[in-house]
Amino acid sequence: MLLKDVVCPYCACLCDDLDVTVEGNRVTGVDNACDLGAHKFQAGNRLPGPVRPTEKGWDRVSREEAIGFTVDMLLSADRPLIYGWSTTSVEAQSLGIHIAEEIGGVVDATTSVCHGPSILAIQEVGHPGCTLGQVKNRADVVIYWGCNPIEAHPRHLSRYTMYSDGFFLENAFKERTLIVADIRPTESANVADEFVHLKRGGDYAVLSALRAIVRGKTGSIPSHVAGVSRAQLLRIGEVCKNAKYGAFFFGMGLTQTVGKYKNIRNAIELVDELNRHTKWTLTPMRGHFNVYGFNEVCTWVTGYPYAVDFSRGMAFYNPGETTAVDILARKECDACLVVASDPAAHFPRAAVEHLAEIPVVQIDPVVNATTAFCDLQIPVAVTGIDAEGTAYRMDGVPIRAKKILDLGYPADSEILREVYQQIRDRKKVREVKPV
Amino acid sequence: MRVILTAKPRKKPLIPVEAETIIPRHFRQGRDLTVWEGNRERSLRDIFDVMVERTAAAAEEVEVILRGDVSRFKRVGEYMDAGKITIEGDIGMHCGNFMTGGTIEIHGNADGWLGREMRGGRILCHGNAGHYAGSGYRGEKFGMKGGTLEILGNAGDFAAEYLAGGEVIIHGNAGDLPGVEMVNGTLTIHGNCSRPCGNMTGGTCTVLGTVRGMLPTFRKNSTLLHGSDKIPLTVFEGDIANRGKGILQVREYSYDD
Ligand code: SF4
């Protein structure tokens, strides 16, 4: 059976034009997707049911036992941490945040290790954003700063920028100017009209210099700023000012380098400055397919986008203090529920060491590095493949992902709803409404 | 009045305790105080051995002394307005948040956000301070607005972020971006630092050591001889990326070119 307009649940481009062929509950063909997306539809590595480690290996446990264990762990902890969320639906994310509130825990998402700094900067100076459709139809100058979309978001260029004609750009490849800024040449830099080769950690200074140049204050700019010549900076300043519509995209090369959110603030203020001359917008290249969704849901529910501490019954937010890496590295939490992510593969050693010392439950479709640190793993359906759910694209557009297979796994929202209900039952909270 | 709080051993000593109730005024009032250990509210006496000597007619006459391991105790001295808190060892995050008066003396190190959004009074930290000493809360437009924050050791990154008044003195080195977004007030760093005062619009920052990665958006104005030692300083104005009129005076500097 050929399914049209399937949504790809891999990266935050959330391409919604895939053709997927399904035969007998198995994906046999994926068209229009990039390699990353196509691979996800055909990946294996799924556990048959909940498992717990024993002296000899892994034992199967029933779903009831697994949920009971999770509830016990969360209710007995003095400072439980609930982490993950970027590869599941907003429905599951909402339940996770409500669970954190019930148990007085801290809830954080992978945002804190990717675009958390972008959000901090946006909270300081706002977000001159737009949809990707605007970029596709209007942008004649595109900047990719600290990101490599050809390898990380492979269809970004073909759907929205260099290789995508738009309403006002009939021959995008010729009419758009592409600028790539990075600390090393990348595949994306190879196709750029202008490559800004920065020294590592030089982003803040280069962005400050560009802001001054756009303001016409060139006097104090030295001959080179973090490896970039004054002449190139002046040239880029002119290209940006003369754009009809400019789009600034940035990735973790900017958010996670020295200066962090101040780099993003500087980029936003450069875009603000350019808006005195012409139209410019800025969009973070969000990574996982629904990492943006967590920030949306968490903001609706708590007023804050991630890293929310409910220890005292109300929401407190302070990245650097209430973020998962900091809490784990400081050994502040005494239990951890991981949902739809793999912290053991990505966190610094000190944080992972603490995961090994405390009870950990993981709710995730596949075996990953965090499995080795778990006291229990509950396998669930993959949102967008064998479970439906809503996700947010990198520009904040919500897209409904379909269920195209039925492999018998529960959606993570089902497991989380049972956990939530049991917690409320044990706490004798009268009204239990599905969330 | 002297109140000596000696921290008892805890089953889970690394779980943070939020203890904003520990300010001199509360002890004079003789209130039953509680603190939060993770998500559990505890009586002060569950967490500390409490010894009270004499009485006080006003909060100004109260000294609270913290002994034992309080390195994970947060928000001590929050909204303090009078009296003194002496911490004999290290203290956790947010010590002296929003304080308006009185003195906090820390004999060890302080964790992040020391003196966050302070309005008055004095904090003296004999050891090092973590990141964001004398800064603002996330998204706030103003950090410290008054008072004095003196750190005898080193400070972490983003010290005095959004400084809007008062004085921050760091006798050791500061980390990256001290005085970033500074709008007013005085910041003095006796040691070295990197990239001071990005985006500043006002106030004065003096670096008596060496600046690494001097930002290219500060205009060199003049030179001066600083203090009784007549230390030669180069005076910059900036941050011109932000139409800033702040003063940054440094002894030695290098650009990241
Ligand atoms: S670009 Fe991203 S969303 Fe699109 S097909 Fe590739 S992995 Fe999937």
XYZ file of C-alpha atoms and ligand atoms in Angstrom:
700
model
C 0.000 0.000 0.000
C 1.361 3.428 -0.925
C 0.796 6.132 1.695
C 1.116 9.724 0.487
C 2.151 12.868 2.393
C 3.602 10.988 5.341
C 5.461 13.133 7.907
C 9.092 12.279 8.609
C 9.713 11.955 12.365
C 13.448 12.497 12.271
C 14.603 16.111 12.130
C 12.766 19.364 12.789
C 12.273 20.044 9.066
C 9.317 17.666 9.585
C 9.047 17.025 5.838
C 5.399 16.187 5.218
C 5.627 15.026 1.599
C 6.980 11.498 1.951
C 5.618 8.534 -0.017
C 5.856 5.401 2.095
C 5.096 1.891 0.857
C 3.846 -0.524 3.512
C 3.462 -4.259 2.955
C 2.192 -6.494 5.754
C 3.063 -4.145 8.609
C 6.530 -3.526 7.217
C 7.890 -0.464 5.439
C 9.260 -1.575 2.093
C 9.889 1.765 0.440
C 10.349 5.442 1.330
C 10.384 8.103 -1.376
C 11.192 11.821 -1.069
C 12.972 11.361 2.283
C 16.681 11.946 2.774
C 18.835 9.041 3.981
C 18.365 9.994 7.631
C 14.597 9.986 7.372
C 14.383 6.857 5.198
C 16.583 4.941 7.619
C 14.327 5.771 10.575
C 11.325 4.213 8.849
C 13.227 0.978 8.369
C 15.199 0.807 11.627
C 14.941 -2.159 14.000
C 16.508 -2.570 17.437
C 13.125 -2.750 19.194
C 12.645 -4.578 22.489
C 9.691 -6.994 22.626
C 8.422 -5.683 25.998
C 9.526 -4.056 29.290
C 12.834 -5.395 30.637
C 14.810 -5.128 33.868
C 18.487 -5.963 34.312
C 19.382 -8.919 36.535
C 22.656 -10.493 37.572
C 22.510 -12.724 34.501
C 21.067 -10.431 31.874
C 17.665 -8.915 31.243
C 14.294 -10.178 32.494
C 10.938 -9.446 30.899
C 8.396 -7.805 33.212
C 4.724 -7.151 32.668
C 3.400 -3.734 31.722
C 1.612 -3.488 35.123
C 4.820 -4.268 37.018
C 6.737 -1.796 34.896
C 4.284 1.002 35.560
C 4.154 0.155 39.279
C 7.963 0.263 39.489
C 8.047 3.637 37.728
C 5.409 5.115 40.028
C 7.175 3.804 43.158
C 10.467 5.253 41.999
C 8.997 8.671 41.256
C 6.933 8.957 44.428
C 9.731 7.904 46.756
C 12.300 10.329 45.336
C 13.128 13.631 47.028
C 14.284 15.223 43.806
C 13.266 13.215 40.746
C 14.325 14.323 37.281
C 12.241 13.686 34.181
C 14.217 14.226 31.013
C 14.032 13.822 27.261
C 10.945 14.461 25.119
C 12.345 15.529 21.777
C 11.264 12.461 19.795
C 7.732 12.060 20.991
C 4.425 13.845 20.543
C 3.187 16.959 22.319
C 0.477 14.772 23.871
C 3.132 12.685 25.666
C 5.146 15.800 26.546
C 2.121 17.359 28.197
C 1.634 14.275 30.366
C 5.298 14.312 31.365
C 5.045 17.897 32.579
C 1.920 17.074 34.587
C 3.681 14.076 36.140
C 6.581 16.315 37.167
C 4.145 18.691 38.842
C 2.437 15.850 40.717
C 5.658 14.396 42.070
C 7.490 17.665 42.765
C 10.183 16.888 40.258
C 12.264 18.676 37.679
C 11.281 18.316 34.032
C 13.771 19.137 31.307
C 14.127 18.429 27.616
C 16.996 17.939 25.188
C 16.537 21.649 24.478
C 18.913 22.338 27.337
C 21.773 20.725 25.401
C 20.892 22.148 21.976
C 18.915 25.369 21.534
C 18.313 26.241 25.191
C 20.660 29.220 24.738
C 18.530 30.384 21.791
C 15.505 30.518 24.061
C 17.418 32.418 26.737
C 18.405 34.994 24.140
C 14.856 35.186 22.784
C 13.639 35.834 26.328
C 16.064 38.763 26.504
C 15.442 40.434 23.150
C 12.588 38.676 21.343
C 12.432 36.584 18.205
C 12.193 38.118 14.744
C 10.933 34.832 13.293
C 8.913 33.668 10.312
C 7.678 30.423 8.757
C 9.865 28.413 6.424
C 7.313 29.130 3.707
C 8.211 32.827 3.933
C 11.866 31.965 3.475
C 11.166 29.721 0.496
C 9.063 32.336 -1.284
C 10.963 35.505 -0.427
C 14.523 35.129 0.885
C 17.202 36.248 -1.574
C 19.987 36.169 1.036
C 20.323 33.182 3.359
C 22.856 32.788 6.159
C 23.629 29.451 7.816
C 25.729 30.158 10.921
C 27.266 27.320 12.958
C 25.213 24.666 11.222
C 25.672 22.221 8.374
C 22.219 21.540 6.934
C 23.468 19.369 4.062
C 24.407 16.747 6.635
C 22.097 17.484 9.577
C 18.875 18.700 7.910
C 19.463 17.335 4.408
C 16.286 18.615 2.736
C 16.408 22.111 4.223
C 18.181 23.528 1.184
C 15.989 21.730 -1.335
C 12.670 22.504 0.339
C 13.250 26.040 1.606
C 16.428 27.747 0.457
C 19.063 27.216 -2.248
C 17.410 24.614 -4.435
C 13.805 25.581 -3.923
C 12.154 28.071 -6.280
C 9.694 30.384 -4.567
C 6.875 32.743 -5.449
C 9.260 35.692 -5.798
C 12.292 33.662 -6.856
C 11.844 31.808 -10.097
C 15.388 30.546 -10.280
C 16.368 30.223 -6.660
C 19.812 28.769 -7.284
C 20.859 31.836 -9.260
C 18.867 34.457 -7.410
C 19.645 33.536 -3.816
C 22.964 34.407 -2.165
C 24.119 31.845 0.376
C 26.501 32.766 3.200
C 27.851 30.066 5.517
C 29.747 30.940 8.711
C 31.555 28.170 10.540
C 34.816 27.268 12.209
C 35.649 24.660 9.560
C 34.757 24.055 5.910
C 31.686 21.831 5.660
C 29.557 20.344 2.881
C 27.266 23.346 3.257
C 30.213 25.756 3.032
C 31.181 24.102 -0.256
C 27.970 25.263 -1.936
C 27.996 28.763 -0.406
C 28.626 31.987 -2.313
C 30.551 33.277 0.665
C 32.203 31.223 3.406
C 33.058 33.050 6.622
C 35.797 30.975 8.209
C 35.820 31.943 11.878
C 38.260 31.032 14.601
C 36.731 28.803 17.254
C 34.892 30.930 19.836
C 35.030 34.009 17.608
C 31.311 34.189 16.797
C 30.416 36.849 19.365
C 33.154 39.227 18.216
C 32.313 38.741 14.518
C 28.602 39.327 15.140
C 29.400 42.452 17.198
C 31.609 43.723 14.372
C 28.835 43.107 11.823
C 26.352 44.992 13.999
C 28.705 47.966 14.163
C 29.307 47.792 10.391
C 25.578 47.715 9.619
C 25.255 50.804 11.836
C 27.974 52.478 9.780
C 30.455 52.476 12.685
C 33.437 50.873 11.003
C 36.190 52.959 12.587
C 37.136 50.663 15.467
C 36.994 47.393 13.495
C 40.529 45.959 13.306
C 42.008 44.368 10.151
C 40.887 40.902 11.295
C 38.215 39.779 13.750
C 38.495 36.154 14.902
C 40.125 35.137 11.626
C 37.739 37.076 9.375
C 39.142 39.981 7.390
C 37.685 43.449 7.742
C 37.161 43.514 3.970
C 35.011 40.369 4.087
C 32.991 41.731 7.009
C 32.335 44.984 5.137
C 31.307 42.994 2.032
C 28.894 40.808 4.010
C 27.454 43.869 5.720
C 26.635 45.332 2.290
C 25.118 42.063 0.965
C 22.905 41.851 4.048
C 21.775 45.470 3.874
C 20.987 45.155 0.177
C 18.934 41.987 0.549
C 15.252 42.181 -0.346
C 14.552 39.589 2.326
C 17.190 37.928 4.467
C 16.917 34.717 6.483
C 19.420 33.911 9.247
C 19.578 30.260 10.311
C 21.866 29.069 13.077
C 22.741 25.798 14.763
C 24.559 24.357 17.711
C 27.850 25.693 16.378
C 26.573 29.029 17.654
C 24.470 27.973 20.653
C 26.961 25.625 22.268
C 30.206 27.484 21.735
C 31.747 29.889 24.235
C 29.385 32.752 25.053
C 26.362 30.539 24.338
C 23.164 32.589 24.585
C 25.038 35.843 24.225
C 26.034 34.696 20.722
C 22.380 34.206 19.864
C 21.439 37.527 21.384
C 24.105 39.149 19.235
C 22.695 37.396 16.142
C 19.171 38.556 16.990
C 20.388 42.100 17.506
C 22.220 41.951 14.164
C 18.928 40.926 12.557
C 17.173 43.779 14.409
C 19.792 46.194 13.124
C 19.341 44.901 9.560
C 15.597 45.423 9.890
C 16.317 49.165 9.971
C 17.439 48.737 6.344
C 15.406 45.832 4.940
C 13.513 42.717 6.043
C 15.417 40.022 7.954
C 14.285 37.060 10.028
C 16.014 34.484 12.217
C 15.267 30.791 12.770
C 17.071 28.268 14.980
C 17.862 25.001 13.172
C 16.114 22.820 15.752
C 17.382 19.233 15.684
C 15.019 16.459 16.773
C 11.654 16.392 15.111
C 9.638 17.607 18.106
C 12.099 19.346 20.364
C 10.334 22.620 19.586
C 7.025 21.018 20.625
C 8.286 20.515 24.160
C 9.063 24.207 24.482
C 5.583 25.087 23.261
C 3.799 22.646 25.574
C 5.946 23.443 28.588
C 5.288 27.149 28.091
C 1.524 26.625 27.881
C 1.507 24.499 31.006
C 4.125 26.154 33.220
C 4.971 29.531 31.712
C 8.535 28.358 31.000
C 9.933 26.517 27.973
C 12.164 23.855 29.612
C 14.153 23.125 32.791
C 11.216 23.589 35.163
C 11.612 22.662 38.825
C 8.371 21.791 40.666
C 10.071 20.827 43.952
C 8.055 23.364 45.869
C 4.819 22.851 44.017
C 5.213 25.818 41.719
C 7.262 26.237 38.587
C 10.787 27.598 38.967
C 13.055 27.988 35.942
C 16.734 28.719 35.857
C 18.839 27.037 33.163
C 22.262 26.327 34.611
C 20.582 25.327 37.867
C 17.450 23.407 36.842
C 18.820 21.851 33.641
C 19.372 18.100 33.465
C 23.129 18.111 32.851
C 23.729 20.463 35.776
C 21.468 18.503 38.123
C 23.065 15.184 37.193
C 26.652 16.440 37.218
C 26.078 17.969 40.666
C 24.445 14.675 41.774
C 21.367 16.578 42.904
C 18.638 14.153 41.789
C 17.851 10.775 43.328
C 15.823 9.187 40.499
C 15.460 9.769 36.780
C 12.782 9.005 34.210
C 14.093 9.272 30.653
C 11.567 9.543 27.856
C 12.312 9.657 24.122
C 15.997 10.556 24.277
C 19.408 9.083 24.992
C 21.273 11.106 27.632
C 23.962 8.470 28.177
C 25.084 8.957 24.577
C 25.223 12.741 24.764
C 25.801 13.964 28.304
C 29.199 14.667 29.866
C 30.811 11.899 31.838
C 30.036 13.326 35.290
C 26.328 13.446 34.451
C 26.283 9.890 33.097
C 28.167 8.635 36.157
C 25.344 9.869 38.351
C 22.796 8.143 36.109
C 24.627 4.919 36.931
C 24.212 5.557 40.669
C 20.475 6.305 40.872
C 17.333 4.420 39.815
C 16.569 5.110 36.152
C 13.540 4.162 34.066
C 13.627 4.697 30.327
C 10.558 4.868 28.089
C 11.907 4.589 24.559
C 11.195 2.517 21.452
C 14.771 1.362 20.911
C 17.777 0.019 22.738
C 20.298 2.835 23.096
C 23.258 3.834 25.265
C 20.953 4.806 28.156
C 19.556 1.247 28.225
C 22.787 0.139 29.895
C 22.113 2.527 32.808
C 18.443 1.621 33.270
C 16.721 -0.282 36.037
C 13.806 -0.682 33.669
C 13.113 0.040 30.018
C 9.594 0.214 28.655
C 9.546 -0.018 24.846
C 6.877 2.029 23.112
C 5.723 2.867 19.616
C 7.679 5.316 17.469
C 5.688 8.532 17.120
C 5.111 9.142 13.436
C 5.516 5.474 12.503
C 3.470 3.233 14.778
C 1.830 6.015 16.811
C 0.270 9.263 15.729
C 0.852 12.587 17.398
C 1.463 16.289 16.897
C 4.925 17.765 16.477
C 6.256 21.303 15.923
C 8.494 22.115 12.989
C 11.590 24.286 13.594
C 9.601 27.410 12.662
C 6.846 26.653 15.192
C 4.307 25.203 12.762
C 2.428 22.228 14.298
C 2.113 19.175 12.053
C 0.124 16.012 12.763
C 2.209 12.884 12.247
C 0.347 9.764 11.117
C 0.367 6.216 12.365
C 1.323 4.072 9.375
C 2.005 0.709 11.062
C 0.528 -1.226 13.965
C 3.215 -3.281 15.655
C 1.344 -3.711 18.933
C 3.418 -1.327 21.021
C 1.659 1.228 23.222
C 2.287 4.897 22.434
C 4.419 6.570 25.079
C 1.451 8.801 25.868
C -0.513 5.657 26.886
C 2.210 4.534 29.298
C 2.599 8.036 30.685
C -1.150 8.412 31.160
C -1.170 5.203 33.249
C 1.788 6.441 35.295
C 0.085 9.798 35.816
C -3.199 8.169 36.815
C -1.535 5.829 39.311
C 0.407 8.682 40.870
C -2.796 10.644 41.332
C -4.621 7.580 42.673
C -1.875 6.948 45.199
C -1.910 10.583 46.210
C -5.700 10.287 46.399
C -6.297 13.142 43.992
C -10.020 12.900 43.305
C -10.533 14.060 39.744
C -8.549 12.251 37.058
C -9.003 13.715 33.619
C -7.162 12.538 30.562
C -4.730 15.238 29.495
C 21.463 38.255 69.367
C 23.554 35.446 67.914
C 21.967 32.478 66.198
C 24.303 29.592 65.460
C 22.966 27.109 62.929
C 25.065 23.970 62.654
C 24.061 21.747 59.732
C 23.228 18.179 60.748
C 24.422 15.270 58.595
C 21.767 14.490 55.948
C 20.864 11.151 54.368
C 21.161 12.645 50.913
C 23.676 15.458 51.404
C 23.826 16.435 47.723
C 20.139 17.234 47.393
C 19.792 21.004 47.509
C 18.085 22.775 50.380
C 16.220 26.003 49.694
C 16.618 28.185 52.749
C 15.429 31.688 51.962
C 13.923 31.820 55.450
C 17.427 32.251 56.871
C 17.629 36.018 57.300
C 18.287 37.871 60.583
C 14.829 39.481 60.802
C 13.069 36.101 60.993
C 15.108 34.999 63.999
C 14.337 38.171 65.934
C 10.661 37.555 65.283
C 11.062 34.039 66.718
C 9.094 32.492 63.855
C 8.915 28.744 63.276
C 11.053 28.461 60.191
C 11.065 25.759 57.546
C 13.323 24.977 54.616
C 12.826 22.718 51.583
C 15.056 19.706 51.076
C 14.241 18.719 47.500
C 10.453 18.381 47.420
C 10.052 17.912 51.223
C 9.392 20.788 53.576
C 11.379 20.397 56.810
C 11.546 22.243 60.081
C 14.746 24.232 60.498
C 15.507 22.070 63.526
C 15.420 18.891 61.397
C 18.242 20.288 59.336
C 20.235 22.326 61.868
C 21.208 22.281 65.501
C 19.987 25.712 66.526
C 21.644 27.694 69.297
C 20.358 31.159 70.214
C 22.311 33.526 72.443
C 20.688 36.671 73.879
C 17.770 38.595 72.406
C 17.664 41.524 70.011
C 15.546 44.669 69.862
C 15.953 44.986 66.094
C 17.022 42.879 63.133
C 20.161 45.015 62.910
C 21.345 43.392 66.159
C 21.006 39.819 64.881
C 23.938 37.799 63.601
C 23.234 34.394 62.072
C 26.204 32.037 61.846
C 26.064 28.998 59.535
C 28.393 26.108 60.399
C 28.934 22.723 58.840
C 28.317 21.763 55.235
C 25.895 24.298 53.761
C 27.447 24.208 50.295
C 24.143 22.937 48.832
C 21.984 25.458 50.704
C 20.448 27.921 48.294
C 18.906 31.363 48.712
C 20.372 32.038 52.177
C 19.956 35.766 52.883
C 17.346 36.290 50.155
C 15.543 39.609 50.715
C 17.719 40.255 53.773
C 17.369 43.850 54.937
C 19.431 44.137 58.125
C 21.803 42.316 60.466
C 24.587 39.963 59.556
C 24.959 36.430 58.204
C 28.321 34.753 58.592
C 28.954 31.542 56.671
C 31.967 29.717 57.976
C 32.443 27.496 54.914
C 31.057 27.362 51.362
C 27.545 28.439 50.456
C 25.153 27.339 47.708
C 23.527 29.252 44.874
C 21.623 32.533 45.094
C 23.082 33.696 48.399
C 21.909 37.257 49.084
C 19.335 37.410 46.248
C 17.557 40.776 46.286
C 19.151 41.842 49.581
C 18.627 45.477 50.495
C 20.683 45.867 53.661
C 22.959 44.205 56.204
C 26.090 42.173 55.595
C 26.802 38.635 54.418
C 30.311 37.346 54.981
C 31.299 34.049 53.363
C 34.561 32.532 54.522
C 34.610 29.866 51.830
C 33.429 29.831 48.224
C 30.020 30.860 46.930
C 28.126 29.041 44.204
C 26.369 30.708 41.266
C 24.208 33.826 41.309
C 25.835 35.315 44.431
C 24.089 38.621 45.226
C 21.696 38.251 42.306
C 19.706 41.462 41.812
C 21.089 42.923 45.025
C 19.694 46.349 45.928
C 21.788 47.318 48.944
C 23.952 46.031 51.774
C 27.275 44.274 51.478
C 28.481 40.814 50.568
C 32.073 39.850 51.230
C 33.183 36.492 49.838
C 36.646 35.402 50.951
C 36.848 32.561 48.425
C 35.756 32.211 44.809
C 32.311 32.910 43.402
C 30.579 30.841 40.714
C 29.015 32.111 37.505
C 26.654 35.100 37.453
C 27.890 36.851 40.617
C 25.961 40.122 40.958
C 23.871 39.403 37.872
C 20.167 39.414 37.000
C 17.698 36.564 36.738
C 17.026 35.035 33.318
C 15.429 37.559 31.011
C 15.615 40.445 33.522
C 16.727 43.788 32.148
C 18.548 44.789 35.340
C 20.890 42.881 37.609
C 22.384 44.340 40.748
C 21.141 47.889 41.393
C 22.865 48.839 44.642
C 25.147 47.710 47.454
C 28.633 46.264 47.354
C 29.690 42.779 46.295
C 33.335 42.049 46.996
C 34.956 38.754 46.000
C 38.472 38.168 47.259
C 39.024 35.145 45.007
C 38.011 34.546 41.396
C 34.586 34.882 39.795
C 33.057 32.687 37.098
C 31.537 33.712 33.776
C 28.952 36.463 33.263
C 29.859 38.274 36.520
C 27.859 41.495 36.935
C 25.699 40.715 33.886
C 23.166 43.542 33.532
C 24.876 45.508 36.304
C 22.646 48.548 36.866
C 24.057 50.103 40.027
C 26.218 49.517 43.071
C 29.732 48.161 43.041
C 31.233 44.775 42.192
C 34.882 44.225 43.085
C 36.659 41.025 42.047
C 40.167 40.745 43.462
C 41.121 37.661 41.471
C 40.322 36.810 37.874
C 36.888 36.905 36.280
C 35.748 34.471 33.604
C 34.197 35.204 30.240
C 31.988 38.217 29.503
C 32.046 40.028 32.866
C 29.866 43.148 32.774
C 27.990 41.903 29.712
C 24.868 44.047 29.082
C 26.012 46.368 31.891
C 23.968 49.585 32.017
C 25.316 51.413 35.086
C 27.348 50.891 38.264
C 30.990 50.062 38.780
C 32.837 46.826 38.128
C 36.487 46.429 39.092
C 38.487 43.311 38.239
C 41.957 43.202 39.747
C 42.997 40.139 37.757
C 42.423 38.988 34.179
C 39.279 38.240 32.202
C 38.062 37.680 28.668
C 35.708 39.756 26.519
C 34.498 42.200 29.187
C 31.404 44.360 28.792
C 29.910 43.013 25.554
C 26.845 45.060 24.634
C 27.332 47.479 27.547
C 25.455 50.766 27.373
C 26.666 52.526 30.531
C 28.657 52.264 33.767
C 32.377 51.863 34.324
C 34.449 48.690 34.229
C 38.118 48.669 35.185
C 40.364 45.670 34.509
C 43.707 45.960 36.250
C 45.017 42.705 34.763
C 44.947 41.551 31.143
C 41.934 41.349 28.862
C 41.924 38.495 26.347
C 39.680 38.654 23.315
C 39.041 42.393 23.564
C 35.881 43.049 21.581
C 36.397 44.984 18.350
C 33.460 47.285 19.059
C 35.076 49.469 21.735
C 36.499 52.826 20.642
C 39.857 53.790 22.106
C 39.472 57.236 23.707
C 42.350 58.123 26.002
C 44.741 56.892 28.674
C 44.896 57.584 32.396
C 46.911 56.747 35.498
C 44.824 54.754 37.953
C 44.961 55.008 41.755
C 47.815 55.809 44.044
C 50.021 53.286 42.194
C 49.429 55.269 38.999
C 48.680 52.176 36.940
C 48.490 53.181 33.260
C 45.116 52.277 31.727
C 43.713 52.580 28.203
C 40.202 53.991 28.224
C 37.618 52.685 25.728
C 34.030 53.675 25.077
C 31.380 51.222 23.973
C 29.843 48.924 23.117
C 29.344 50.688 19.784
C 27.541 47.608 18.449
C 24.832 48.716 20.866
C 25.134 52.539 20.714
C 26.758 52.169 24.137
C 28.342 54.935 26.167
C 29.966 52.762 28.810
C 33.560 53.165 29.963
C 35.953 50.229 29.839
C 39.451 50.925 31.136
C 42.057 48.195 30.930
C 45.684 47.772 31.754
C 46.662 45.297 29.037
C 44.603 43.826 26.253
C 44.779 41.688 23.135
C 42.313 41.150 20.320
C 41.325 37.745 19.001
C 42.376 38.462 15.456
S 15.260 16.590 6.094
Fe 14.689 15.864 8.129
S 12.455 15.697 8.135
Fe 13.137 15.861 5.970
S 13.325 13.755 5.297
Fe 15.341 14.345 6.019
S 15.391 13.744 8.180
Fe 13.251 13.694 7.512
